[in-house]
Tab-separated table of C-alpha atoms and ligand atoms in Angstrom:
chain	number	residue	atom	x	y	z
A	1	UNK	CA	-12.210	22.712	47.708
A	2	UNK	CA	-11.534	21.510	44.247
A	3	UNK	CA	-10.833	17.805	43.961
A	4	UNK	CA	-7.605	16.471	42.099
A	5	UNK	CA	-7.592	15.533	38.482
A	6	UNK	CA	-6.875	11.707	39.622
A	7	UNK	CA	-9.816	12.037	41.999
A	8	UNK	CA	-12.103	13.266	39.612
A	9	UNK	CA	-11.486	10.707	37.071
A	10	UNK	CA	-11.861	7.975	39.713
A	11	UNK	CA	-15.330	9.621	40.892
A	12	UNK	CA	-16.515	9.705	37.339
A	13	UNK	CA	-15.420	6.229	36.470
A	14	UNK	CA	-17.058	4.677	39.464
A	15	UNK	CA	-20.264	6.470	38.803
A	16	UNK	CA	-21.102	4.320	35.724
A	17	UNK	CA	-21.642	0.931	34.410
A	18	UNK	CA	-21.440	-0.540	30.695
A	19	UNK	CA	-24.583	-0.249	28.669
A	20	UNK	CA	-26.878	-3.186	27.864
A	21	UNK	CA	-25.337	-5.567	25.189
A	22	UNK	CA	-26.906	-5.828	21.455
A	23	UNK	CA	-25.912	-8.129	18.868
A	24	UNK	CA	-24.929	-6.298	15.579
A	25	UNK	CA	-23.797	-7.643	12.175
A	26	UNK	CA	-20.077	-8.124	11.966
A	27	UNK	CA	-19.195	-5.044	10.077
A	28	UNK	CA	-21.154	-3.068	12.310
A	29	UNK	CA	-19.026	-4.212	15.078
A	30	UNK	CA	-15.740	-2.648	13.705
A	31	UNK	CA	-14.329	0.039	15.718
A	32	UNK	CA	-16.733	-0.881	18.865
A	33	UNK	CA	-15.579	-3.130	22.072
A	34	UNK	CA	-16.803	-6.792	22.238
A	35	UNK	CA	-19.307	-7.201	25.136
A	36	UNK	CA	-18.048	-10.516	25.743
A	37	UNK	CA	-14.765	-12.811	25.626
A	38	UNK	CA	-14.690	-14.597	22.641
A	39	UNK	CA	-14.268	-18.278	22.881
A	40	UNK	CA	-13.225	-20.425	19.812
A	41	UNK	CA	-15.652	-23.127	19.291
A	42	UNK	CA	-13.897	-24.502	16.148
A	43	UNK	CA	-9.973	-24.927	14.975
A	44	UNK	CA	-8.244	-22.748	12.947
A	45	UNK	CA	-7.400	-23.614	10.416
A	46	UNK	CA	-10.249	-25.917	10.230
A	47	UNK	CA	-8.436	-28.847	8.353
A	48	UNK	CA	-4.959	-29.732	7.528
A	49	UNK	CA	-3.992	-27.884	4.268
A	50	UNK	CA	-1.489	-26.924	1.805
A	51	UNK	CA	0.572	-23.852	2.840
A	52	UNK	CA	1.924	-23.454	-1.059
A	53	UNK	CA	1.024	-24.389	-4.473
A	54	UNK	CA	2.916	-27.543	-5.095
A	55	UNK	CA	2.782	-31.498	-4.592
A	56	UNK	CA	1.600	-33.454	-1.714
A	57	UNK	CA	3.932	-36.443	-0.754
A	58	UNK	CA	5.283	-38.889	1.722
A	59	UNK	CA	8.578	-37.155	3.103
A	60	UNK	CA	10.017	-40.801	3.137
A	61	UNK	CA	9.622	-40.994	-0.684
A	62	UNK	CA	11.715	-38.010	-1.241
A	63	UNK	CA	15.113	-37.920	-2.286
A	64	UNK	CA	17.018	-35.520	-4.611
A	65	UNK	CA	16.107	-36.733	-8.014
A	66	UNK	CA	13.281	-38.983	-7.047
A	67	UNK	CA	10.605	-39.222	-9.801
A	68	UNK	CA	7.231	-39.668	-8.571
A	69	UNK	CA	4.161	-40.377	-10.837
A	70	UNK	CA	1.072	-37.900	-10.098
A	71	UNK	CA	-1.898	-39.706	-8.459
A	72	UNK	CA	-4.290	-36.598	-8.609
A	73	UNK	CA	-4.946	-32.920	-8.572
A	74	UNK	CA	-6.226	-30.858	-5.665
A	75	UNK	CA	-7.217	-27.277	-6.238
A	76	UNK	CA	-8.491	-25.209	-3.415
A	77	UNK	CA	-11.927	-25.552	-2.620
A	78	UNK	CA	-11.826	-28.864	-4.810
A	79	UNK	CA	-13.187	-32.331	-3.741
A	80	UNK	CA	-11.119	-34.807	-1.949
A	81	UNK	CA	-11.010	-37.406	-4.602
A	82	UNK	CA	-7.073	-39.221	-4.229
A	83	UNK	CA	-4.933	-40.214	-2.003
A	84	UNK	CA	-1.009	-40.115	-1.811
A	85	UNK	CA	0.010	-43.689	-1.875
A	86	UNK	CA	3.576	-44.791	-1.429
A	87	UNK	CA	5.823	-43.581	-4.121
A	88	UNK	CA	3.477	-41.146	-5.535
A	89	UNK	CA	2.548	-37.398	-5.345
A	90	UNK	CA	-0.724	-35.338	-5.600
A	91	UNK	CA	-0.640	-32.032	-7.228
A	92	UNK	CA	-2.099	-29.467	-4.985
A	93	UNK	CA	-2.882	-25.870	-4.483
A	94	UNK	CA	-2.333	-23.239	-1.513
A	95	UNK	CA	-5.264	-23.911	0.840
A	96	UNK	CA	-6.423	-27.195	-0.628
A	97	UNK	CA	-6.755	-29.903	2.074
A	98	UNK	CA	-4.152	-32.398	2.457
A	99	UNK	CA	-4.791	-35.932	0.721
A	100	UNK	CA	-4.675	-38.910	3.216
A	101	UNK	CA	-1.402	-40.564	3.062
A	102	UNK	CA	0.620	-37.061	2.540
A	103	UNK	CA	2.916	-35.681	5.352
A	104	UNK	CA	4.478	-32.810	3.593
A	105	UNK	CA	4.057	-30.308	0.661
A	106	UNK	CA	7.142	-29.667	-1.934
A	107	UNK	CA	6.463	-26.223	-3.603
A	108	UNK	CA	6.674	-25.793	-7.379
A	109	UNK	CA	9.921	-24.121	-7.091
A	110	UNK	CA	11.408	-27.276	-5.882
A	111	UNK	CA	10.358	-29.246	-8.698
A	112	UNK	CA	10.333	-30.205	-12.230
A	113	UNK	CA	7.122	-30.926	-13.632
A	114	UNK	CA	6.315	-33.311	-16.588
A	115	UNK	CA	2.800	-34.163	-17.936
A	116	UNK	CA	2.307	-37.273	-15.356
A	117	UNK	CA	5.344	-37.072	-12.950
A	118	UNK	CA	7.295	-34.782	-10.959
A	119	UNK	CA	11.018	-34.638	-10.487
A	120	UNK	CA	12.134	-33.495	-6.961
A	121	UNK	CA	15.068	-31.141	-6.607
A	122	UNK	CA	16.097	-32.161	-3.016
A	123	UNK	CA	15.211	-33.354	0.048
A	124	UNK	CA	11.609	-32.820	1.557
A	125	UNK	CA	10.990	-32.478	5.551
A	126	UNK	CA	8.257	-34.300	7.092
A	127	UNK	CA	5.430	-31.680	7.727
A	128	UNK	CA	6.820	-28.951	5.337
A	129	UNK	CA	4.519	-26.426	4.060
A	130	UNK	CA	1.458	-28.006	5.768
A	131	UNK	CA	-0.712	-25.603	7.820
A	132	UNK	CA	-2.105	-27.976	10.657
A	133	UNK	CA	-5.698	-28.095	11.644
A	134	UNK	CA	-6.003	-25.818	15.055
A	135	UNK	CA	-2.348	-24.554	14.750
A	136	UNK	CA	-3.601	-21.203	14.802
A	137	UNK	CA	-6.772	-21.413	17.121
A	138	UNK	CA	-7.920	-24.545	19.059
A	139	UNK	CA	-11.799	-24.861	20.084
A	140	UNK	CA	-11.897	-23.587	23.680
A	141	UNK	CA	-8.986	-21.021	23.109
A	142	UNK	CA	-9.979	-17.653	24.362
A	143	UNK	CA	-9.172	-15.482	21.266
A	144	UNK	CA	-10.284	-12.012	22.255
A	145	UNK	CA	-11.054	-10.566	25.598
A	146	UNK	CA	-14.041	-8.774	26.477
A	147	UNK	CA	-13.903	-4.903	26.082
A	148	UNK	CA	-11.330	-5.222	22.953
A	149	UNK	CA	-11.849	-2.733	20.374
A	150	UNK	CA	-12.580	-4.747	17.169
A	151	UNK	CA	-9.860	-4.043	14.532
A	152	UNK	CA	-9.846	-5.285	10.919
A	153	UNK	CA	-7.691	-7.996	12.463
A	154	UNK	CA	-10.313	-9.257	15.036
A	155	UNK	CA	-13.064	-8.620	12.509
A	156	UNK	CA	-10.898	-11.286	10.383
A	157	UNK	CA	-10.700	-13.339	13.475
A	158	UNK	CA	-14.436	-13.461	13.973
A	159	UNK	CA	-15.454	-14.102	10.438
A	160	UNK	CA	-12.791	-16.950	10.128
A	161	UNK	CA	-14.987	-18.290	13.384
A	162	UNK	CA	-18.109	-17.674	11.527
A	163	UNK	CA	-19.452	-15.030	13.559
A	164	UNK	CA	-22.021	-13.252	11.612
A	165	UNK	CA	-23.635	-11.446	14.929
A	166	UNK	CA	-21.090	-9.944	17.680
A	167	UNK	CA	-22.228	-8.911	20.968
A	168	UNK	CA	-21.314	-5.157	21.773
A	169	UNK	CA	-22.554	-2.581	23.832
A	170	UNK	CA	-25.119	-0.039	22.871
A	171	UNK	CA	-23.902	3.172	21.606
A	172	UNK	CA	-24.113	5.797	23.863
A	173	UNK	CA	-26.355	8.613	23.371
A	174	UNK	CA	-25.011	11.878	24.395
A	175	UNK	CA	-27.249	15.059	24.560
A	176	UNK	CA	-25.206	18.247	24.318
A	177	UNK	CA	-26.416	21.664	25.256
A	178	UNK	CA	-24.747	24.874	24.777
A	179	UNK	CA	-25.788	28.139	27.090
A	180	UNK	CA	-25.348	31.658	26.959
A	181	UNK	CA	-27.191	34.591	25.811
A	182	UNK	CA	-24.267	35.749	23.331
A	183	UNK	CA	-24.360	32.534	21.402
A	184	UNK	CA	-25.960	32.019	18.018
A	185	UNK	CA	-26.751	28.984	15.950
A	186	UNK	CA	-23.814	28.217	13.087
A	187	UNK	CA	-26.279	29.288	10.308
A	188	UNK	CA	-28.083	31.992	11.835
A	189	UNK	CA	-27.366	35.626	10.951
A	190	UNK	CA	-25.604	37.323	13.742
A	191	UNK	CA	-24.668	41.011	14.990
A	192	UNK	CA	-21.179	41.816	15.720
A	193	UNK	CA	-21.704	40.965	19.531
A	194	UNK	CA	-22.806	37.329	18.947
A	195	UNK	CA	-20.627	34.445	18.694
A	196	UNK	CA	-21.193	31.285	17.062
A	197	UNK	CA	-21.948	28.012	19.059
A	198	UNK	CA	-18.765	26.188	18.477
A	199	UNK	CA	-18.935	23.680	21.252
A	200	UNK	CA	-21.812	21.828	20.393
A	201	UNK	CA	-19.900	20.974	17.107
A	202	UNK	CA	-16.667	20.074	18.584
A	203	UNK	CA	-18.517	18.030	21.357
A	204	UNK	CA	-20.488	16.041	18.991
A	205	UNK	CA	-17.526	15.378	16.964
A	206	UNK	CA	-15.614	14.312	19.781
A	207	UNK	CA	-18.580	12.062	20.610
A	208	UNK	CA	-18.836	10.575	17.335
A	209	UNK	CA	-15.038	9.870	17.191
A	210	UNK	CA	-15.469	7.392	19.806
A	211	UNK	CA	-18.570	5.826	18.280
A	212	UNK	CA	-21.280	7.461	20.674
A	213	UNK	CA	-24.348	9.206	19.302
A	214	UNK	CA	-24.433	12.985	19.657
A	215	UNK	CA	-27.942	14.565	20.027
A	216	UNK	CA	-27.681	18.231	19.825
A	217	UNK	CA	-30.182	20.191	21.855
A	218	UNK	CA	-28.902	23.604	20.629
A	219	UNK	CA	-28.707	26.718	22.761
A	220	UNK	CA	-30.130	27.468	26.097
A	221	UNK	CA	-30.433	31.059	27.065
A	222	UNK	CA	-29.161	32.387	30.354
A	223	UNK	CA	-32.609	32.134	31.972
A	224	UNK	CA	-34.179	29.442	34.105
A	225	UNK	CA	-37.194	28.685	31.593
A	226	UNK	CA	-34.916	28.310	28.658
A	227	UNK	CA	-32.493	25.950	30.794
A	228	UNK	CA	-35.323	24.160	32.492
A	229	UNK	CA	-36.610	23.191	29.113
A	230	UNK	CA	-33.558	22.201	27.406
A	231	UNK	CA	-32.022	20.410	30.316
A	232	UNK	CA	-35.334	18.380	30.977
A	233	UNK	CA	-34.952	17.028	27.498
A	234	UNK	CA	-31.246	16.447	27.688
A	235	UNK	CA	-32.015	14.093	30.538
A	236	UNK	CA	-33.809	11.792	28.392
A	237	UNK	CA	-30.245	10.738	26.964
A	238	UNK	CA	-27.731	8.441	28.505
A	239	UNK	CA	-25.565	11.289	29.208
A	240	UNK	CA	-25.853	15.071	29.205
A	241	UNK	CA	-23.125	17.535	28.796
A	242	UNK	CA	-23.711	21.290	28.917
A	243	UNK	CA	-21.003	24.068	28.343
A	244	UNK	CA	-20.739	27.536	29.842
A	245	UNK	CA	-22.874	29.130	32.568
A	246	UNK	CA	-20.879	27.454	35.419
A	247	UNK	CA	-18.288	29.952	36.419
A	248	UNK	CA	-19.193	32.589	39.036
A	249	UNK	CA	-19.957	35.343	36.594
A	250	UNK	CA	-23.171	33.500	35.320
A	251	UNK	CA	-24.625	33.116	38.679
A	252	UNK	CA	-24.243	29.257	38.296
A	253	UNK	CA	-27.682	28.866	36.694
A	254	UNK	CA	-26.899	25.955	35.057
A	255	UNK	CA	-25.994	24.252	38.463
A	256	UNK	CA	-29.104	25.565	39.961
A	257	UNK	CA	-31.744	24.348	37.405
A	258	UNK	CA	-29.800	21.118	37.254
A	259	UNK	CA	-30.237	20.768	41.107
A	260	UNK	CA	-34.257	21.562	40.630
A	261	UNK	CA	-34.351	18.867	38.125
A	262	UNK	CA	-33.129	16.497	40.563
A	263	UNK	CA	-29.289	16.201	39.465
A	264	UNK	CA	-27.164	15.544	42.777
A	265	UNK	CA	-23.867	17.290	42.173
A	266	UNK	CA	-20.793	15.040	42.983
A	267	UNK	CA	-18.331	17.929	42.504
A	268	UNK	CA	-17.919	21.314	40.983
A	269	UNK	CA	-14.413	22.116	40.732
A	270	UNK	CA	-11.475	20.484	39.630
A	271	UNK	CA	-7.870	21.418	40.484
A	272	UNK	CA	-6.536	21.875	36.903
A	273	UNK	CA	-5.667	24.479	34.460
A	274	UNK	CA	-7.490	24.943	32.112
A	275	UNK	CA	-11.053	23.401	33.184
A	276	UNK	CA	-11.247	24.364	36.795
A	277	UNK	CA	-14.964	24.957	36.773
A	278	UNK	CA	-15.965	21.441	35.562
A	279	UNK	CA	-18.925	20.081	37.328
A	280	UNK	CA	-20.068	16.509	37.422
A	281	UNK	CA	-23.523	15.415	38.783
A	282	UNK	CA	-26.006	12.395	38.680
A	283	UNK	CA	-29.783	12.121	37.957
A	284	UNK	CA	-30.111	8.410	39.140
A	285	UNK	CA	-27.754	6.631	36.595
A	286	UNK	CA	-27.467	9.597	34.326
A	287	UNK	CA	-24.055	11.354	34.441
A	288	UNK	CA	-24.310	15.111	33.766
A	289	UNK	CA	-21.230	17.341	32.958
A	290	UNK	CA	-21.266	20.886	32.972
A	291	UNK	CA	-18.183	21.852	31.265
A	292	UNK	CA	-16.570	25.491	31.222
A	293	UNK	CA	-17.458	27.698	28.096
A	294	UNK	CA	-14.491	28.314	26.633
A	295	UNK	CA	-13.908	26.345	23.549
A	296	UNK	CA	-10.551	25.075	24.541
A	297	UNK	CA	-11.441	24.173	28.243
A	298	UNK	CA	-14.630	22.375	27.164
A	299	UNK	CA	-12.694	20.424	24.547
A	300	UNK	CA	-9.792	19.673	26.873
A	301	UNK	CA	-12.107	18.702	29.920
A	302	UNK	CA	-14.144	16.395	27.302
A	303	UNK	CA	-10.815	14.719	26.494
A	304	UNK	CA	-9.733	14.183	30.117
A	305	UNK	CA	-13.148	13.233	31.934
A	306	UNK	CA	-16.074	12.777	29.519
A	307	UNK	CA	-14.369	10.358	27.023
A	308	UNK	CA	-13.334	7.788	29.559
A	309	UNK	CA	-16.629	7.624	31.239
A	310	UNK	CA	-18.159	7.277	27.543
A	311	UNK	CA	-15.817	4.573	26.535
A	312	UNK	CA	-16.796	2.736	29.971
A	313	UNK	CA	-20.403	2.866	28.880
A	314	UNK	CA	-19.791	1.456	25.734
A	315	UNK	CA	-17.778	-1.327	27.522
A	316	UNK	CA	-13.996	-0.442	26.580
A	317	UNK	CA	-11.435	-2.440	28.627
A	318	UNK	CA	-9.172	0.225	28.287
A	319	UNK	CA	-10.753	3.677	28.807
A	320	UNK	CA	-7.281	5.851	29.700
A	321	UNK	CA	-5.198	7.048	27.241
A	322	UNK	CA	-1.664	5.728	27.732
A	323	UNK	CA	0.931	8.225	29.028
A	324	UNK	CA	3.886	8.434	26.879
A	325	UNK	CA	7.483	10.167	27.989
A	326	UNK	CA	8.237	12.676	26.015
A	327	UNK	CA	11.124	15.139	26.082
A	328	UNK	CA	10.347	18.589	26.461
A	329	UNK	CA	12.115	21.065	24.022
A	330	UNK	CA	11.888	24.138	26.005
A	331	UNK	CA	11.879	25.067	29.755
A	332	UNK	CA	8.109	26.320	31.005
A	333	UNK	CA	7.051	27.893	34.213
A	334	UNK	CA	3.962	27.578	35.828
A	335	UNK	CA	2.093	28.430	39.214
A	336	UNK	CA	2.446	25.705	41.869
A	337	UNK	CA	-0.867	24.552	43.229
A	338	UNK	CA	-2.865	23.498	39.942
A	339	UNK	CA	-2.343	20.466	37.333
A	340	UNK	CA	-1.672	21.900	34.361
A	341	UNK	CA	-2.903	20.617	30.834
A	342	UNK	CA	-0.513	22.054	28.420
A	343	UNK	CA	-1.674	21.798	24.650
A	344	UNK	CA	1.669	20.471	23.036
A	345	UNK	CA	2.919	19.958	19.307
A	346	UNK	CA	4.232	16.496	19.159
A	347	UNK	CA	7.272	15.115	16.794
A	348	UNK	CA	9.546	12.393	16.635
A	349	UNK	CA	13.279	13.213	16.298
A	350	UNK	CA	15.817	11.636	14.411
A	351	UNK	CA	16.195	8.613	17.159
A	352	UNK	CA	12.432	8.120	17.141
A	353	UNK	CA	11.927	9.694	20.350
A	354	UNK	CA	8.989	11.847	21.324
A	355	UNK	CA	9.829	15.502	21.627
A	356	UNK	CA	7.112	17.934	22.888
A	357	UNK	CA	6.751	21.750	22.892
A	358	UNK	CA	3.907	24.352	23.653
A	359	UNK	CA	1.898	24.331	20.761
A	360	UNK	CA	1.400	28.098	21.256
A	361	UNK	CA	-0.447	30.694	23.594
A	362	UNK	CA	-2.050	28.633	26.290
A	363	UNK	CA	-4.616	31.030	26.788
A	364	UNK	CA	-7.949	29.183	26.905
A	365	UNK	CA	-9.285	31.882	24.439
A	366	UNK	CA	-6.868	30.639	21.725
A	367	UNK	CA	-7.966	27.998	19.664
A	368	UNK	CA	-5.428	27.709	17.154
A	369	UNK	CA	-3.288	26.220	19.812
A	370	UNK	CA	-5.532	23.522	20.365
A	371	UNK	CA	-5.383	22.967	16.266
A	372	UNK	CA	-1.682	23.033	16.323
A	373	UNK	CA	-1.367	20.328	19.315
A	374	UNK	CA	-1.178	16.723	18.766
A	375	UNK	CA	-1.281	15.827	22.543
A	376	UNK	CA	-1.794	17.108	26.144
A	377	UNK	CA	0.816	16.806	28.385
A	378	UNK	CA	0.518	16.771	32.183
A	379	UNK	CA	2.358	19.322	34.407
A	380	UNK	CA	2.242	18.230	37.803
A	381	UNK	CA	0.413	20.228	40.632
A	382	UNK	CA	3.372	21.047	42.782
A	383	UNK	CA	5.952	21.910	40.111
A	384	UNK	CA	6.599	25.375	39.059
A	385	UNK	CA	9.014	24.690	36.491
A	386	UNK	CA	10.238	22.181	33.904
A	387	UNK	CA	13.520	22.578	32.214
A	388	UNK	CA	14.371	21.989	28.588
A	389	UNK	CA	15.104	18.313	28.096
A	390	UNK	CA	12.971	16.798	30.958
A	391	UNK	CA	10.731	14.075	30.471
A	392	UNK	CA	6.980	14.756	30.772
A	393	UNK	CA	3.822	12.426	30.491
A	394	UNK	CA	1.678	13.237	27.497
A	395	UNK	CA	-1.185	11.562	25.745
A	396	UNK	CA	-2.011	12.027	22.244
A	397	UNK	CA	-5.215	13.369	20.961
A	398	UNK	CA	-7.327	11.264	18.367
A	399	UNK	CA	-8.198	7.640	18.297
A	400	UNK	CA	-5.693	4.892	18.523
A	401	UNK	CA	-7.430	1.718	18.707
A	402	UNK	CA	-4.543	-0.421	18.455
A	403	UNK	CA	-3.550	0.492	22.256
A	404	UNK	CA	-7.374	-0.424	23.021
A	405	UNK	CA	-8.653	2.698	23.717
B	501	LIG	P1	-18.802	31.235	30.433
B	501	LIG	O1	-18.236	29.622	30.862
B	501	LIG	O2	-20.416	31.224	30.032
B	501	LIG	O3	-18.109	32.264	31.199
B	501	LIG	O4	-17.986	31.315	28.667
B	501	LIG	C1	-16.701	31.326	28.779
B	501	LIG	C2	-16.310	31.946	27.217
B	501	LIG	O5	-16.593	30.863	26.362
B	501	LIG	C3	-17.034	33.161	26.837
B	501	LIG	O6	-16.354	33.928	26.002
B	501	LIG	C4	-18.244	32.477	25.981
B	501	LIG	O7	-18.566	33.365	24.737
B	501	LIG	C5	-17.489	31.289	25.397
B	501	LIG	N1	-18.404	30.188	25.038
B	501	LIG	C6	-19.545	29.835	25.846
B	501	LIG	N2	-20.186	28.827	25.176
B	501	LIG	C7	-19.757	28.687	24.240
B	501	LIG	C8	-20.102	27.985	23.085
B	501	LIG	N3	-20.991	27.210	22.856
B	501	LIG	N4	-19.397	28.131	21.763
B	501	LIG	C9	-18.518	29.046	21.475
B	501	LIG	N5	-17.923	29.851	22.715
B	501	LIG	C10	-18.905	29.719	23.853
B	502	LIG	MG1	-21.873	32.971	29.821
């Protein structure tokens, strides 16, 4: 009995734990998930400073037309060498520390400057244009949750806190094996009946897209010796992915050899279309995916099942893509009984609402339909038809770190 899409995901995700933590240089952490919660040890800003170019003053001295003699000049990064005594002002630049005595900054635009004095054009509020120590971050604040993908904004925060090294999970190493007598290497001369192994490249690109390290094992032929050699090599990686050779026509050679090598199959069919003959096994802690051979099926099953597992291993907090509710442009029919993963073109209408339509022939032999798709829509197992205008769950292809995955 094939297990459901949802059960398969649950079984896969519960089989793995995050990889070991390593500390990497700040820039090398960009795009990866931080392994630990980040707690600020220092305030941001680190000291009270001016938010504008202008004059540091005491608000009580300021009325429209007041003339204040200048008691000093504070550029950003300059040394603190003055104070604001009653009835005086200090010229100050953005980012310079607020001099003792001052409780407000008047921007240049609200003053008239003469050589040794400044004339104020209006009233000044206490606290105006001052960035207070700790107003952004206080010591002890939990500023980044464990498992957050580090975008430029998080990198900025970590840099501000002085973190030159960042704890992240090790990049997952993924061995990728294509199987089949009909396959040839990308650059090998081929006869009319051989086809180029494209799955290796598609899967490697998908691994790399999320920050994993693909290791291409090449092509195993449809015989035990070839499979044994390549699969045992692949079991040295953190994760092994094979494609093809698991449907009935192939005598299930891949699974037989994996069995021999000590891989315990957890399940070997999922109630989805496409991608039904997707198997998942474990050798100790090493997950092994046997994906279908069709290029479209292998890419889609990677997207739905392998990707979340790899993200979990690399310590991401969010591993499943969010589902958007998108409006279907035209009716679709399907057979009841299997969840269908439909490749869809996604667009925004004039109201900014998501619209989806089939991206073309849904036959798994049609690669172009995958190229034309921006999303995958989930058509429920028990449904036979969806009407135009219905709202359907869709997730988008490609990376989107803003939402955490
Ligand atoms: P199989 O799962 O072995 O029945 O393969 C299903 C289809 O996918 C066949 O048409 C294969 O030729 C094709 N196929 C299998 N492996 C690859 C691959 N690595 N690259 C491109 N096409 C493949
Ligand atoms: Mg085959």
